Amino acid sequence: MTSATHRSAQEIGRTSSGPRPLPELGDQRAATELSHVDTTLSNGLRVLAVRKASVPLVEVRLWIPFAGEDALHSATAEVLAETLITGTAKRDRVEIDAELALIGGDLGAGVDPERLYLNGSALSDGLPTLLDVLGDVLTGATYGEPEVTRERERLIERIAVSRTQPRTIAREALQKQRYGDHPVTREVPQAEDVAVVTPEQVRALHAASVLPRGSVLVIVGDIDPDTVPAELERALGGWASDRSALVLPPLPELTGGNVLLVPRAGAVQSQIRLSAQTVARTHPSYPALQLANLAFGGYFSSRLVENIREDKGYTYGAHSGFEFTGENAVVNVDADTANEVTAAALLETRYELARLGLVPPTAEEVESVRQYAIGSLLTSTSSQSGLAGQLMALATTGLGAEWLQEHPARLAAVTGEQVAEAALEYFAPKRFTGVVVGDAELLAPKLTALGDVTVGSETAD
Amino acid sequence: MADPELVRFTIDNGLRVVLAPDPTAPVVGVSVHYDVGFRSEPEGLTGFAHLFEHLMFQGSESLEKLAHFRHVQSSGGTFNGSTHPDYTDYYEVLPSAALERALFLEADRMRAPKLTAENLANQIEVVKEEIRLNVRNRPYGGFPWILLPPVLYSTFANAHDGYGAFEDLEGATLDDCAAFFDTYYSPANAVLTVAGDFEVVNAKTLIQKHFGDVPHRPAPVRPSFAEPLPTTELHGEHEDAHAPLPAIAVGYRMPDPINDLDGYLAYLVLAGVLTDGDGSRLQQRLVHREPLVVDIGAGAGLFGPFEARDPDTFTITAIHPPDVERERVLAALDEVLEELATTPPDEQELKKVTARWAASLHSEHDRLVSRTLALGAFELLYGDASLVHRLADRMSAVTGEAVSAAAKALRPDARAVLVVKPANSEGMDEQ
């Protein structure tokens, strides 16, 4: 199929006129100001409404702090999220779906140890219907016996599937390694706990915890933000309580420690997951830290990716990035690698962590990550869903649209010295803890020889 | 809604160009689609089109290895590429100040990519890691896009694994790369798309400046991948070492996506009627009423619709508990299809599906990267990027009778059934 007479690879890579210079960048236009409203409804719900009329759609995100100490909390919360939108006093499951479908809409719920979230979208002229359905499920979800029974079964089956995913296994191991028994570790409930959740327990959890005060709702799209608060008062006014939504207790501060090798017999690939304490977005060092992280492993042109993927071919993807939980922030480093190169990949990762502080990013590296941070913020907020996601992440720590619009200037002001200081302080290898999940028989000899690695026991649970 | 402005033209070396200006955000998307995907790769070289996609990022005459990534990202941009059955795409999304840079980067690797033995060896390792990550070390890896085609199709082009066998990847040579590039990566076999914040006149000048002297080579004659429809029910089985529950994929042939677009769209509406939302027919019957499956989905294409020429695949996939016999799942599926074949869905049921489609198309095109790639893919496959803006209306015009006819064509005696069996499930043993 390919041509029999073709040039050689060498001939293809050359032209008679030779290499050409990279064009300079042109003038950059700034993003237009966002027309927005940031207010609190009478029921205590914070609302952030932003006009972005690029397409005739509207995106709605609701975040309800949803912590719980009870041993069955995570299982009950999962069943609640799965059955929240399966019926109210006014509409059954099929009617909810039909009303949403006719406005090109969707509404979904999910839960994690920190929050219950509802994400919705619709054609923008369907916003009143979307909000009406939202208000209806928040105040009138019925959690019928057949729905709860059926979703419980499906959930148990899904948990079985989820626990065979290497990334879920690695995530559970990392959570346990760094946070012990803190409720934040209960991301995927135990199947036997889900099996005993009753509709009454779900209803009781809804009454106790699905609360507007302390929650945040973000609306982005082809809307008039000034009219949104009144529309929400109408649609969600009946959702009220004097109590506030339940916030997760603070996470313990991470200190460095050994990496735990978690055995997974027969795995053909290992998951490397490292983590260290950093600081929140509101901290003065955050912009410098953000740039240091990008230079380390936060984008493709980073030291870690260039080393263990592009130079050595140890991995398809290596990443580092922040994880924010309440006011807490950590940086996570992850890579999946073949068994033969796992120890070498961990060695190179630790080497790059140390090098970031000792041989800090050059002026050229800093300029590159600065442009990337500013440009990718422009790109990610240029769509309605991207902007809604960004605003929600900010809103949960009390920040808003202003922070987003001011952030490019903060990034522009960071100096090379500040990046170097952040690198040395926050990326030192001794600050990290973590796990490697993989075939211990194959991995243990080399990993233990590397040092600061403990071999865990065979049973993960 | 009025169609946004589109400017389409072809430059002297045969490169087709689509310009889609939109000033709502100060960012720009640039993509190049080459008319070659994994259906075109030579026998014995499975996975080669995708491996070659990796090599296109590894340097060119003007750019050292890694420079492409650095120049895009240090301009504030993001990038990637992907390989499909019938095309391979490359793209950047950047602040609009970097438009010329993006055009330069794409032109330079179209003109003179640096293909070296060292980069080939390195990317073979990276691709093997990608396959371990996405297929071999994961439950339901490659389900159904790698596993179903060899059951439904009989020719190498349609049936083989687009990710490739390790021994084929390891056997790829630099000369294979050179032959592949000279055959398929000619400007006359490609579409350049620019979407977002730019001036049309300026973009035209820059495109001529950077792509104008990429020498013309003739586009290869595109073979037909047509093969006869199945005349019986075909069966395949796959043991999955990681999967905790059995799964099933049913594959059907569907109308020619290019030459019978309205026929093809009727199958997309059918997919929505079957599995989109709690009120859809298969969700209702198999998830909520009986219940026989954990999850069920239906759709066109191995990675989604509008990304392949004929033949394309309609798939229904389900994961089910071990105590449910798959014959019951198949029987229920056939009953639901039979109901639709005799009684067309009413206006309300169609409207539910098409309103959701309209919203999801808007949402997809609100993301600049998706809009850029859709325009390029439609120009390449359909010869008309503007179809992107008419899809929602074409979907809305699909009649209940057309959906009924589509359901009738999904016959048990002309389909492939792939069964995934958990092999000694480690996940269950650990509990």
PDB file of N, CA and C in Angstrom, chain A residues 156-211:
ATOM      1  N   ILE A 156     -23.033  -2.107  44.000  1.00  0.00           N
ATOM      2  CA  ILE A 156     -22.151  -3.188  44.448  1.00  0.00           C
ATOM      3  C   ILE A 156     -21.390  -3.766  43.257  1.00  0.00           C
ATOM      4  N   GLU A 157     -22.111  -3.914  42.138  1.00  0.00           N
ATOM      5  CA  GLU A 157     -21.445  -4.432  40.941  1.00  0.00           C
ATOM      6  C   GLU A 157     -20.410  -3.443  40.406  1.00  0.00           C
ATOM      7  N   ARG A 158     -20.753  -2.168  40.438  1.00  0.00           N
ATOM      8  CA  ARG A 158     -19.797  -1.163  39.970  1.00  0.00           C
ATOM      9  C   ARG A 158     -18.568  -1.068  40.861  1.00  0.00           C
ATOM     10  N   ILE A 159     -18.785  -1.235  42.168  1.00  0.00           N
ATOM     11  CA  ILE A 159     -17.650  -1.199  43.093  1.00  0.00           C
ATOM     12  C   ILE A 159     -16.687  -2.342  42.764  1.00  0.00           C
ATOM     13  N   ALA A 160     -17.255  -3.497  42.424  1.00  0.00           N
ATOM     14  CA  ALA A 160     -16.404  -4.632  42.041  1.00  0.00           C
ATOM     15  C   ALA A 160     -15.573  -4.281  40.815  1.00  0.00           C
ATOM     16  N   VAL A 161     -16.197  -3.632  39.831  1.00  0.00           N
ATOM     17  CA  VAL A 161     -15.461  -3.232  38.634  1.00  0.00           C
ATOM     18  C   VAL A 161     -14.401  -2.201  38.992  1.00  0.00           C
ATOM     19  N   SER A 162     -14.805  -1.219  39.786  1.00  0.00           N
ATOM     20  CA  SER A 162     -13.896  -0.137  40.145  1.00  0.00           C
ATOM     21  C   SER A 162     -12.651  -0.660  40.868  1.00  0.00           C
ATOM     22  N   ARG A 163     -12.862  -1.632  41.786  1.00  0.00           N
ATOM     23  CA  ARG A 163     -11.717  -2.115  42.572  1.00  0.00           C
ATOM     24  C   ARG A 163     -10.767  -2.994  41.753  1.00  0.00           C
ATOM     25  N   THR A 164     -11.096  -3.279  40.493  1.00  0.00           N
ATOM     26  CA  THR A 164     -10.110  -3.965  39.649  1.00  0.00           C
ATOM     27  C   THR A 164      -9.327  -2.961  38.798  1.00  0.00           C
ATOM     28  N   GLN A 165      -9.705  -1.683  38.848  1.00  0.00           N
ATOM     29  CA  GLN A 165      -8.971  -0.664  38.083  1.00  0.00           C
ATOM     30  C   GLN A 165      -7.684  -0.340  38.834  1.00  0.00           C
ATOM     31  N   PRO A 166      -6.540  -0.476  38.175  1.00  0.00           N
ATOM     32  CA  PRO A 166      -5.286  -0.161  38.853  1.00  0.00           C
ATOM     33  C   PRO A 166      -5.286   1.224  39.491  1.00  0.00           C
ATOM     34  N   ARG A 167      -5.928   2.179  38.818  1.00  0.00           N
ATOM     35  CA  ARG A 167      -5.877   3.534  39.377  1.00  0.00           C
ATOM     36  C   ARG A 167      -6.692   3.637  40.674  1.00  0.00           C
ATOM     37  N   THR A 168      -7.791   2.871  40.774  1.00  0.00           N
ATOM     38  CA  THR A 168      -8.576   2.878  42.022  1.00  0.00           C
ATOM     39  C   THR A 168      -7.794   2.198  43.140  1.00  0.00           C
ATOM     40  N   ILE A 169      -7.167   1.054  42.811  1.00  0.00           N
ATOM     41  CA  ILE A 169      -6.373   0.323  43.806  1.00  0.00           C
ATOM     42  C   ILE A 169      -5.250   1.223  44.329  1.00  0.00           C
ATOM     43  N   ALA A 170      -4.582   1.918  43.399  1.00  0.00           N
ATOM     44  CA  ALA A 170      -3.466   2.782  43.791  1.00  0.00           C
ATOM     45  C   ALA A 170      -3.959   3.969  44.623  1.00  0.00           C
ATOM     46  N   ARG A 171      -5.099   4.525  44.243  1.00  0.00           N
ATOM     47  CA  ARG A 171      -5.640   5.670  44.964  1.00  0.00           C
ATOM     48  C   ARG A 171      -6.010   5.277  46.403  1.00  0.00           C
ATOM     49  N   GLU A 172      -6.647   4.118  46.564  1.00  0.00           N
ATOM     50  CA  GLU A 172      -7.003   3.666  47.917  1.00  0.00           C
ATOM     51  C   GLU A 172      -5.755   3.463  48.761  1.00  0.00           C
ATOM     52  N   ALA A 173      -4.746   2.873  48.136  1.00  0.00           N
ATOM     53  CA  ALA A 173      -3.509   2.612  48.877  1.00  0.00           C
ATOM     54  C   ALA A 173      -2.839   3.920  49.280  1.00  0.00           C
ATOM     55  N   LEU A 174      -2.839   4.888  48.378  1.00  0.00           N
ATOM     56  CA  LEU A 174      -2.221   6.180  48.696  1.00  0.00           C
ATOM     57  C   LEU A 174      -2.984   6.889  49.813  1.00  0.00           C
ATOM     58  N   GLN A 175      -4.321   6.888  49.723  1.00  0.00           N
ATOM     59  CA  GLN A 175      -5.119   7.555  50.753  1.00  0.00           C
ATOM     60  C   GLN A 175      -4.829   6.975  52.137  1.00  0.00           C
ATOM     61  N   LYS A 176      -4.775   5.650  52.208  1.00  0.00           N
ATOM     62  CA  LYS A 176      -4.532   4.970  53.471  1.00  0.00           C
ATOM     63  C   LYS A 176      -3.125   5.287  53.985  1.00  0.00           C
ATOM     64  N   GLN A 177      -2.163   5.275  53.070  1.00  0.00           N
ATOM     65  CA  GLN A 177      -0.773   5.524  53.442  1.00  0.00           C
ATOM     66  C   GLN A 177      -0.610   6.942  53.999  1.00  0.00           C
ATOM     67  N   ARG A 178      -1.292   7.914  53.393  1.00  0.00           N
ATOM     68  CA  ARG A 178      -1.029   9.284  53.848  1.00  0.00           C
ATOM     69  C   ARG A 178      -2.024   9.781  54.891  1.00  0.00           C
ATOM     70  N   TYR A 179      -3.264   9.241  54.917  1.00  0.00           N
ATOM     71  CA  TYR A 179      -4.258   9.777  55.859  1.00  0.00           C
ATOM     72  C   TYR A 179      -4.839   8.743  56.812  1.00  0.00           C
ATOM     73  N   GLY A 180      -4.296   7.525  56.834  1.00  0.00           N
ATOM     74  CA  GLY A 180      -4.724   6.512  57.808  1.00  0.00           C
ATOM     75  C   GLY A 180      -6.223   6.262  57.767  1.00  0.00           C
ATOM     76  N   ASP A 181      -6.925   6.580  58.874  1.00  0.00           N
ATOM     77  CA  ASP A 181      -8.356   6.291  58.977  1.00  0.00           C
ATOM     78  C   ASP A 181      -9.222   7.534  58.844  1.00  0.00           C
ATOM     79  N   HIS A 182      -8.638   8.673  58.492  1.00  0.00           N
ATOM     80  CA  HIS A 182      -9.421   9.901  58.321  1.00  0.00           C
ATOM     81  C   HIS A 182     -10.550   9.641  57.316  1.00  0.00           C
ATOM     82  N   PRO A 183     -11.745  10.239  57.545  1.00  0.00           N
ATOM     83  CA  PRO A 183     -12.875   9.980  56.634  1.00  0.00           C
ATOM     84  C   PRO A 183     -12.577  10.286  55.165  1.00  0.00           C
ATOM     85  N   VAL A 184     -11.582  11.137  54.878  1.00  0.00           N
ATOM     86  CA  VAL A 184     -11.274  11.459  53.487  1.00  0.00           C
ATOM     87  C   VAL A 184     -10.838  10.217  52.701  1.00  0.00           C
ATOM     88  N   THR A 185     -10.408   9.178  53.415  1.00  0.00           N
ATOM     89  CA  THR A 185      -9.923   7.972  52.726  1.00  0.00           C
ATOM     90  C   THR A 185     -11.068   7.112  52.187  1.00  0.00           C
ATOM     91  N   ARG A 186     -12.305   7.404  52.627  1.00  0.00           N
ATOM     92  CA  ARG A 186     -13.416   6.506  52.252  1.00  0.00           C
ATOM     93  C   ARG A 186     -14.065   6.937  50.936  1.00  0.00           C
ATOM     94  N   GLU A 187     -13.292   6.841  49.883  1.00  0.00           N
ATOM     95  CA  GLU A 187     -13.785   7.312  48.577  1.00  0.00           C
ATOM     96  C   GLU A 187     -14.699   6.301  47.903  1.00  0.00           C
ATOM     97  N   VAL A 188     -14.333   5.037  47.989  1.00  0.00           N
ATOM     98  CA  VAL A 188     -15.179   3.971  47.433  1.00  0.00           C
ATOM     99  C   VAL A 188     -15.650   3.125  48.609  1.00  0.00           C
ATOM    100  N   PRO A 189     -16.963   3.084  48.841  1.00  0.00           N
ATOM    101  CA  PRO A 189     -17.440   2.333  50.019  1.00  0.00           C
ATOM    102  C   PRO A 189     -17.229   0.829  49.868  1.00  0.00           C
ATOM    103  N   GLN A 190     -17.298   0.137  50.976  1.00  0.00           N
ATOM    104  CA  GLN A 190     -17.218  -1.318  50.945  1.00  0.00           C
ATOM    105  C   GLN A 190     -18.560  -1.884  50.474  1.00  0.00           C
ATOM    106  N   ALA A 191     -18.473  -2.920  49.628  1.00  0.00           N
ATOM    107  CA  ALA A 191     -19.694  -3.513  49.061  1.00  0.00           C
ATOM    108  C   ALA A 191     -20.629  -4.002  50.169  1.00  0.00           C
ATOM    109  N   GLU A 192     -20.067  -4.589  51.239  1.00  0.00           N
ATOM    110  CA  GLU A 192     -20.943  -5.130  52.301  1.00  0.00           C
ATOM    111  C   GLU A 192     -21.667  -4.016  53.058  1.00  0.00           C
ATOM    112  N   ASP A 193     -21.070  -2.814  53.099  1.00  0.00           N
ATOM    113  CA  ASP A 193     -21.756  -1.683  53.729  1.00  0.00           C
ATOM    114  C   ASP A 193     -22.898  -1.198  52.852  1.00  0.00           C
ATOM    115  N   VAL A 194     -22.647  -1.137  51.542  1.00  0.00           N
ATOM    116  CA  VAL A 194     -23.695  -0.693  50.621  1.00  0.00           C
ATOM    117  C   VAL A 194     -24.897  -1.637  50.704  1.00  0.00           C
ATOM    118  N   ALA A 195     -24.618  -2.917  50.866  1.00  0.00           N
ATOM    119  CA  ALA A 195     -25.668  -3.939  50.842  1.00  0.00           C
ATOM    120  C   ALA A 195     -26.703  -3.737  51.949  1.00  0.00           C
ATOM    121  N   VAL A 196     -26.334  -3.093  53.062  1.00  0.00           N
ATOM    122  CA  VAL A 196     -27.272  -2.981  54.186  1.00  0.00           C
ATOM    123  C   VAL A 196     -27.909  -1.600  54.327  1.00  0.00           C
ATOM    124  N   VAL A 197     -27.631  -0.698  53.351  1.00  0.00           N
ATOM    125  CA  VAL A 197     -28.213   0.650  53.422  1.00  0.00           C
ATOM    126  C   VAL A 197     -29.718   0.575  53.131  1.00  0.00           C
ATOM    127  N   THR A 198     -30.528   1.210  53.985  1.00  0.00           N
ATOM    128  CA  THR A 198     -31.991   1.186  53.796  1.00  0.00           C
ATOM    129  C   THR A 198     -32.490   2.534  53.265  1.00  0.00           C
ATOM    130  N   PRO A 199     -33.680   2.554  52.624  1.00  0.00           N
ATOM    131  CA  PRO A 199     -34.249   3.830  52.171  1.00  0.00           C
ATOM    132  C   PRO A 199     -34.397   4.823  53.324  1.00  0.00           C
ATOM    133  N   GLU A 200     -34.757   4.321  54.531  1.00  0.00           N
ATOM    134  CA  GLU A 200     -34.926   5.219  55.678  1.00  0.00           C
ATOM    135  C   GLU A 200     -33.602   5.923  56.005  1.00  0.00           C
ATOM    136  N   GLN A 201     -32.505   5.159  55.965  1.00  0.00           N
ATOM    137  CA  GLN A 201     -31.195   5.769  56.258  1.00  0.00           C
ATOM    138  C   GLN A 201     -30.854   6.835  55.221  1.00  0.00           C
ATOM    139  N   VAL A 202     -31.191   6.555  53.964  1.00  0.00           N
ATOM    140  CA  VAL A 202     -30.881   7.527  52.911  1.00  0.00           C
ATOM    141  C   VAL A 202     -31.713   8.793  53.113  1.00  0.00           C
ATOM    142  N   ARG A 203     -32.997   8.605  53.412  1.00  0.00           N
ATOM    143  CA  ARG A 203     -33.854   9.768  53.649  1.00  0.00           C
ATOM    144  C   ARG A 203     -33.357  10.578  54.845  1.00  0.00           C
ATOM    145  N   ALA A 204     -32.925   9.873  55.891  1.00  0.00           N
ATOM    146  CA  ALA A 204     -32.428  10.572  57.087  1.00  0.00           C
ATOM    147  C   ALA A 204     -31.155  11.359  56.744  1.00  0.00           C
ATOM    148  N   LEU A 205     -30.299  10.773  55.934  1.00  0.00           N
ATOM    149  CA  LEU A 205     -29.067  11.476  55.550  1.00  0.00           C
ATOM    150  C   LEU A 205     -29.405  12.710  54.711  1.00  0.00           C
ATOM    151  N   HIS A 206     -30.365  12.564  53.817  1.00  0.00           N
ATOM    152  CA  HIS A 206     -30.781  13.720  53.004  1.00  0.00           C
ATOM    153  C   HIS A 206     -31.268  14.858  53.914  1.00  0.00           C
ATOM    154  N   ALA A 207     -32.158  14.505  54.864  1.00  0.00           N
ATOM    155  CA  ALA A 207     -32.711  15.531  55.761  1.00  0.00           C
ATOM    156  C   ALA A 207     -31.611  16.193  56.581  1.00  0.00           C
ATOM    157  N   ALA A 208     -30.619  15.407  56.994  1.00  0.00           N
ATOM    158  CA  ALA A 208     -29.582  15.940  57.876  1.00  0.00           C
ATOM    159  C   ALA A 208     -28.495  16.693  57.126  1.00  0.00           C
ATOM    160  N   SER A 209     -28.245  16.343  55.865  1.00  0.00           N
ATOM    161  CA  SER A 209     -27.024  16.824  55.215  1.00  0.00           C
ATOM    162  C   SER A 209     -27.185  17.528  53.875  1.00  0.00           C
ATOM    163  N   VAL A 210     -28.297  17.376  53.200  1.00  0.00           N
ATOM    164  CA  VAL A 210     -28.458  18.078  51.910  1.00  0.00           C
ATOM    165  C   VAL A 210     -28.959  19.488  52.231  1.00  0.00           C
ATOM    166  N   LEU A 211     -28.016  20.401  52.525  1.00  0.00           N
ATOM    167  CA  LEU A 211     -28.352  21.705  53.101  1.00  0.00           C
ATOM    168  C   LEU A 211     -27.797  22.854  52.265  1.00  0.00           C
TER     169      LEU A 211
END
